[in-house]
Coordinates of C-alpha atoms in Angstrom, one line a residue:
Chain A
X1 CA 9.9 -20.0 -12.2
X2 CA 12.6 -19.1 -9.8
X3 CA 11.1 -20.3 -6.2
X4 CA 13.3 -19.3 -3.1
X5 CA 13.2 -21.2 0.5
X6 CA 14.2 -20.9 4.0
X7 CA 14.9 -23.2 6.3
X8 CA 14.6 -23.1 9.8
X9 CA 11.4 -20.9 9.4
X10 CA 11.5 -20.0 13.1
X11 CA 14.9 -20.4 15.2
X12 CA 15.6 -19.9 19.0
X13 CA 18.9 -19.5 20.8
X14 CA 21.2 -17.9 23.5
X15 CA 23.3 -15.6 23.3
X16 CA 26.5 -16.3 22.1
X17 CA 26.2 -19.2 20.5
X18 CA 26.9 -19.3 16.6
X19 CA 24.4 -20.0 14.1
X20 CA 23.8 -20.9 10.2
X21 CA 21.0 -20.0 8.3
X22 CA 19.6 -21.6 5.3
X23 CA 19.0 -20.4 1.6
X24 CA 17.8 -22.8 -1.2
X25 CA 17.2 -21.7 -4.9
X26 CA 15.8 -23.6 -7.8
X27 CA 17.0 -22.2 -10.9
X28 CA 21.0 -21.2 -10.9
X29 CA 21.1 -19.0 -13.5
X30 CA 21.1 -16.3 -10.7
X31 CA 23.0 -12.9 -10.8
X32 CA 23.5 -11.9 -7.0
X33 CA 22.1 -12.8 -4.1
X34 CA 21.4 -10.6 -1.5
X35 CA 20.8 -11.4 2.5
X36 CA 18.6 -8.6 4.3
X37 CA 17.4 -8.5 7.9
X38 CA 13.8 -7.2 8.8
X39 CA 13.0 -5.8 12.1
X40 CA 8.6 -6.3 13.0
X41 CA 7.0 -3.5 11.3
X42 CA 9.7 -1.8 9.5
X43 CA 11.6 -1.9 5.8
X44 CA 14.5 -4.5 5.2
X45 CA 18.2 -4.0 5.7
X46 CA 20.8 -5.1 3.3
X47 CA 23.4 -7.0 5.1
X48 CA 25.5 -8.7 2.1
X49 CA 25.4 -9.0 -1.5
X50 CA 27.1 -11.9 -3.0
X51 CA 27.6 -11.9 -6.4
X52 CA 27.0 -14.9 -8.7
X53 CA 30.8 -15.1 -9.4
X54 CA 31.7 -15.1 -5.8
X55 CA 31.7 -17.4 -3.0
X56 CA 31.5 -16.0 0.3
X57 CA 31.1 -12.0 1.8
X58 CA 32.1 -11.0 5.1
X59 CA 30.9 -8.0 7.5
X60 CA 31.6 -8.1 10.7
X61 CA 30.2 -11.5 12.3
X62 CA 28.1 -11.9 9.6
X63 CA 29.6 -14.3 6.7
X64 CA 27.4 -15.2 3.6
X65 CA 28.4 -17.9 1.2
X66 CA 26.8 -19.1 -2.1
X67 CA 27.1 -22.2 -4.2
X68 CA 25.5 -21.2 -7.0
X69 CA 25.2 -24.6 -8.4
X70 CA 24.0 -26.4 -5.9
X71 CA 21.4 -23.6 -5.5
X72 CA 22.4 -22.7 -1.9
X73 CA 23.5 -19.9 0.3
X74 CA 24.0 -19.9 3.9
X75 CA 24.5 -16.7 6.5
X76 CA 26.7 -17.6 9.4
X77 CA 26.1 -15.3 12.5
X78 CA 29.1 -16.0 15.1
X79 CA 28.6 -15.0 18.8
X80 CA 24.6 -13.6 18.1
X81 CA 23.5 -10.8 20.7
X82 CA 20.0 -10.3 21.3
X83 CA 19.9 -7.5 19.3
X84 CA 20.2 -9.9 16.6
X85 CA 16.7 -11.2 16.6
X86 CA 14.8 -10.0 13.8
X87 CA 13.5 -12.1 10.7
X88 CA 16.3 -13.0 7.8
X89 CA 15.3 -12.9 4.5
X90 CA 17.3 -13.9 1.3
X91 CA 16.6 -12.6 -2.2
X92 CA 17.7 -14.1 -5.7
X93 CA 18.2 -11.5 -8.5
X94 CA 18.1 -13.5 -12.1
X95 CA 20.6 -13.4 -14.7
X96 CA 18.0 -12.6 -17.2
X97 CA 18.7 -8.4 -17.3
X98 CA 15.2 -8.2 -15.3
X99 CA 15.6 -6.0 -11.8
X100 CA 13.3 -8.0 -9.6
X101 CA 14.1 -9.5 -6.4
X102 CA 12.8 -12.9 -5.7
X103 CA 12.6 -13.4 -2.0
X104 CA 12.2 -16.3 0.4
X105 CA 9.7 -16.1 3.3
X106 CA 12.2 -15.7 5.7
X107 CA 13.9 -17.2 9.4
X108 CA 12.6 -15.1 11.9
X109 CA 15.4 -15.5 15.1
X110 CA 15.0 -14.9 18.5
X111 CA 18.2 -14.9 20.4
X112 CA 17.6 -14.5 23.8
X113 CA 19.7 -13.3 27.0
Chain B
X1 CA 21.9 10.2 3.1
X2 CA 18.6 10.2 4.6
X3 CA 17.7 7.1 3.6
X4 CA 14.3 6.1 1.2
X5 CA 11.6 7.9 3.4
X6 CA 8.1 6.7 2.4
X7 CA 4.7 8.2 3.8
X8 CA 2.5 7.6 5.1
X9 CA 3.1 4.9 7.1
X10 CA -0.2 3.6 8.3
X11 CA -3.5 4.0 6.0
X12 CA -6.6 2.8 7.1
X13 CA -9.4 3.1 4.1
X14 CA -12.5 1.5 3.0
X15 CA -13.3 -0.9 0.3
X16 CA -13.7 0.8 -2.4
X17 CA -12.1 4.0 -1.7
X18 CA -8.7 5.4 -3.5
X19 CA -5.1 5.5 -1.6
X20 CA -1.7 7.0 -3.0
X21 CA 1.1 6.7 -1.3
X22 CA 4.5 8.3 -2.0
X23 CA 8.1 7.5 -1.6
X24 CA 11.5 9.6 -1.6
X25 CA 14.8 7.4 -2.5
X26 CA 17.7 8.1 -1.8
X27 CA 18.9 11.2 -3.8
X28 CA 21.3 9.5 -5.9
X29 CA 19.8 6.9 -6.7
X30 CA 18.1 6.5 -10.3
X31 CA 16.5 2.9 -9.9
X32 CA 13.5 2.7 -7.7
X33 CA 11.4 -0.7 -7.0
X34 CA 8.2 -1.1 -5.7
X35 CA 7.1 -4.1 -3.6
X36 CA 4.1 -5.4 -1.2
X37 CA 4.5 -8.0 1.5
X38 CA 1.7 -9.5 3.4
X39 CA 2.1 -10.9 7.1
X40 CA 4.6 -14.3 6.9
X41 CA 5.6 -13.3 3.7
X42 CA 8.4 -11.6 1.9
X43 CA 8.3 -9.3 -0.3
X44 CA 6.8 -9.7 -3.9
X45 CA 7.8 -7.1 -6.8
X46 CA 5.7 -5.1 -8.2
X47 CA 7.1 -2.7 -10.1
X48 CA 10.6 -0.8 -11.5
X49 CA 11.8 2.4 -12.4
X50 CA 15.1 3.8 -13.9
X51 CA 14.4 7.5 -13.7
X52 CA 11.6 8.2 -14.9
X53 CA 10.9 4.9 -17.1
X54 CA 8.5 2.2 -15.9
X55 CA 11.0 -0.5 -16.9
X56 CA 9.5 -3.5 -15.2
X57 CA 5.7 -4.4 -13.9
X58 CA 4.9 -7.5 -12.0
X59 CA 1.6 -9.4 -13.5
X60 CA 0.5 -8.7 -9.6
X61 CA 0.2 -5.1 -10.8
X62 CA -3.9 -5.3 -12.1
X63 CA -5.1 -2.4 -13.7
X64 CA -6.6 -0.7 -10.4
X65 CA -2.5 -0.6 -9.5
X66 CA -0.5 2.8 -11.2
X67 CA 2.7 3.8 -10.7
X68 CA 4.5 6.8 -11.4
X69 CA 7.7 8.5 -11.3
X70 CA 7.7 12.3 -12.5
X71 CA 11.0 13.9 -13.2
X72 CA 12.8 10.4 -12.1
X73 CA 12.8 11.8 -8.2
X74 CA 9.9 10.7 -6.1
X75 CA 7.6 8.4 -6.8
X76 CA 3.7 7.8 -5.8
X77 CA 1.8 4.2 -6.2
X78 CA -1.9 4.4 -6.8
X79 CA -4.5 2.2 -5.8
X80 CA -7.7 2.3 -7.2
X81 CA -11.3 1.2 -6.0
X82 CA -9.1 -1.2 -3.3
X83 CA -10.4 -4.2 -2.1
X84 CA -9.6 -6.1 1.1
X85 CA -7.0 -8.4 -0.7
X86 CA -4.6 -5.2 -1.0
X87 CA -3.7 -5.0 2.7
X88 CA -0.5 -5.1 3.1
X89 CA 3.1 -3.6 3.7
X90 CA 3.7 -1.4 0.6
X91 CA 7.4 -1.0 0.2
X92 CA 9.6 1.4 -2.2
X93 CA 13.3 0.5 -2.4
X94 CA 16.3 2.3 -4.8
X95 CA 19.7 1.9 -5.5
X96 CA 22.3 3.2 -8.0
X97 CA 23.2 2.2 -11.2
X98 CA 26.2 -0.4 -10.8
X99 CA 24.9 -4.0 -10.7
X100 CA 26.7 -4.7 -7.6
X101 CA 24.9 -2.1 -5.8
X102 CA 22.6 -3.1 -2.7
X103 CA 18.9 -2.3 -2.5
X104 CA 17.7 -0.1 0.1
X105 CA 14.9 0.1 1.7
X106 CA 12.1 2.2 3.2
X107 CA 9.9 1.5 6.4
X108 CA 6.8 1.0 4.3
X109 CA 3.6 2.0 4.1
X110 CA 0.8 -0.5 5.9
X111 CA -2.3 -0.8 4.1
X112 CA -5.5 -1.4 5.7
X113 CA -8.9 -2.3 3.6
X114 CA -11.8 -2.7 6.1

């Protein structure tokens, strides 16, 4: 069973500074991965889909990377704004022709002026 | 594009009583998901659609759980006889055909079982 993590769980800092957050998978017989950002109360964004054949997407000063066998994928935030803070979550989509999403529980950041 | 629009967004009910609650994807979209998240947690499938086909259900989905998707536009999730337990963020994504395509989201629908 495909069991996703997140680590920090909680993560405080000031503006401007950049910032890496963590992904882990178990199981690497994954077909994307996906990084989406949750604001309290509302739906997810997508912010970038990596797919299992790729290493790294890029949009603006966000930059994902996955290691697929080594079961990790990190988001890299340069010069965060407080408009930034919001809760992180990554999702794992299995290479097994099933649809689901397995997600992590989330970083939830707090970038502060 | 107007986005996956899902309503309502708050509903407060009783133990015991019936809810439906609807969602809209996006209009181009022929794959919609189903999924609930409670506080701290992210979301859990529940179920998937391509058109008009139930495709997928999670094992969360007991029998009091239904799901439909009439005409492969809109689609309404049924909860029977609810119980406390279901309170939660009920959330509807969709996205197109191509496997590289991103899901998108709705804004939910909180549940409330007092």
């Amino acid at each position: 069973k495909q069991e996703v993590t997140q680590i920090p769980a909680a993560l405080s800092v000031p503006e401007g500074e950049n910032l890496v957050l963590n992904c882990s998978f178990t199981d690497s017989a994954i077909y994307n991965l996906q990084w989406f950002r949750q604001d309290p109360g509302k739906g997810l964004t997508s912010l970038l889909l990596i797919q299992s054949s790729q290493r790294e997407q890029t949009s603006g000063r966000l930059n994902a990377s996955l290691d697929k066998s080594s079961g990790r994928s990190t988001l890299y935030i340069a010069a965060s704004q407080p408009g930034d803070s919001a809760t992180y979550l990554c999702a794992v989509r299995m290479n097994t022709g099933f649809q689901k999403l397995v997600f992590g529980t989330g970083t939830r950041l707090l970038v502060s002026p | 594009d107007t986005g996956v629009s899902q309503d309502p967004r708050h509903k407060i009910t009783k133990r015991g009583q019936n809810v439906t609650f609807r969602c809209d994807p996006i209009s181009e979209h022929n794959r919609l998901y189903w999924y609930r998240q409670t506080l701290g947690q992210g979301p859990e499938f529940l179920t998937y659609f391509q058109n008009e086909a139930q495709l997928e259900k999670s094992r969360l989905l007991s029998d009091r759980f239904s799901a439909e998707r009439p005409k492969g536009s809109f689609s309404t999730l049924e909860i029977q006889r609810t119980e406390q337990g279901d309170s939660a963020m009920y959330l509807c994504a969709s996205r197109e055909t191509t496997g590289t395509s991103p899901l998108h989201f709705g804004n939910g629908t909180r549940l409330t079982v007092t």
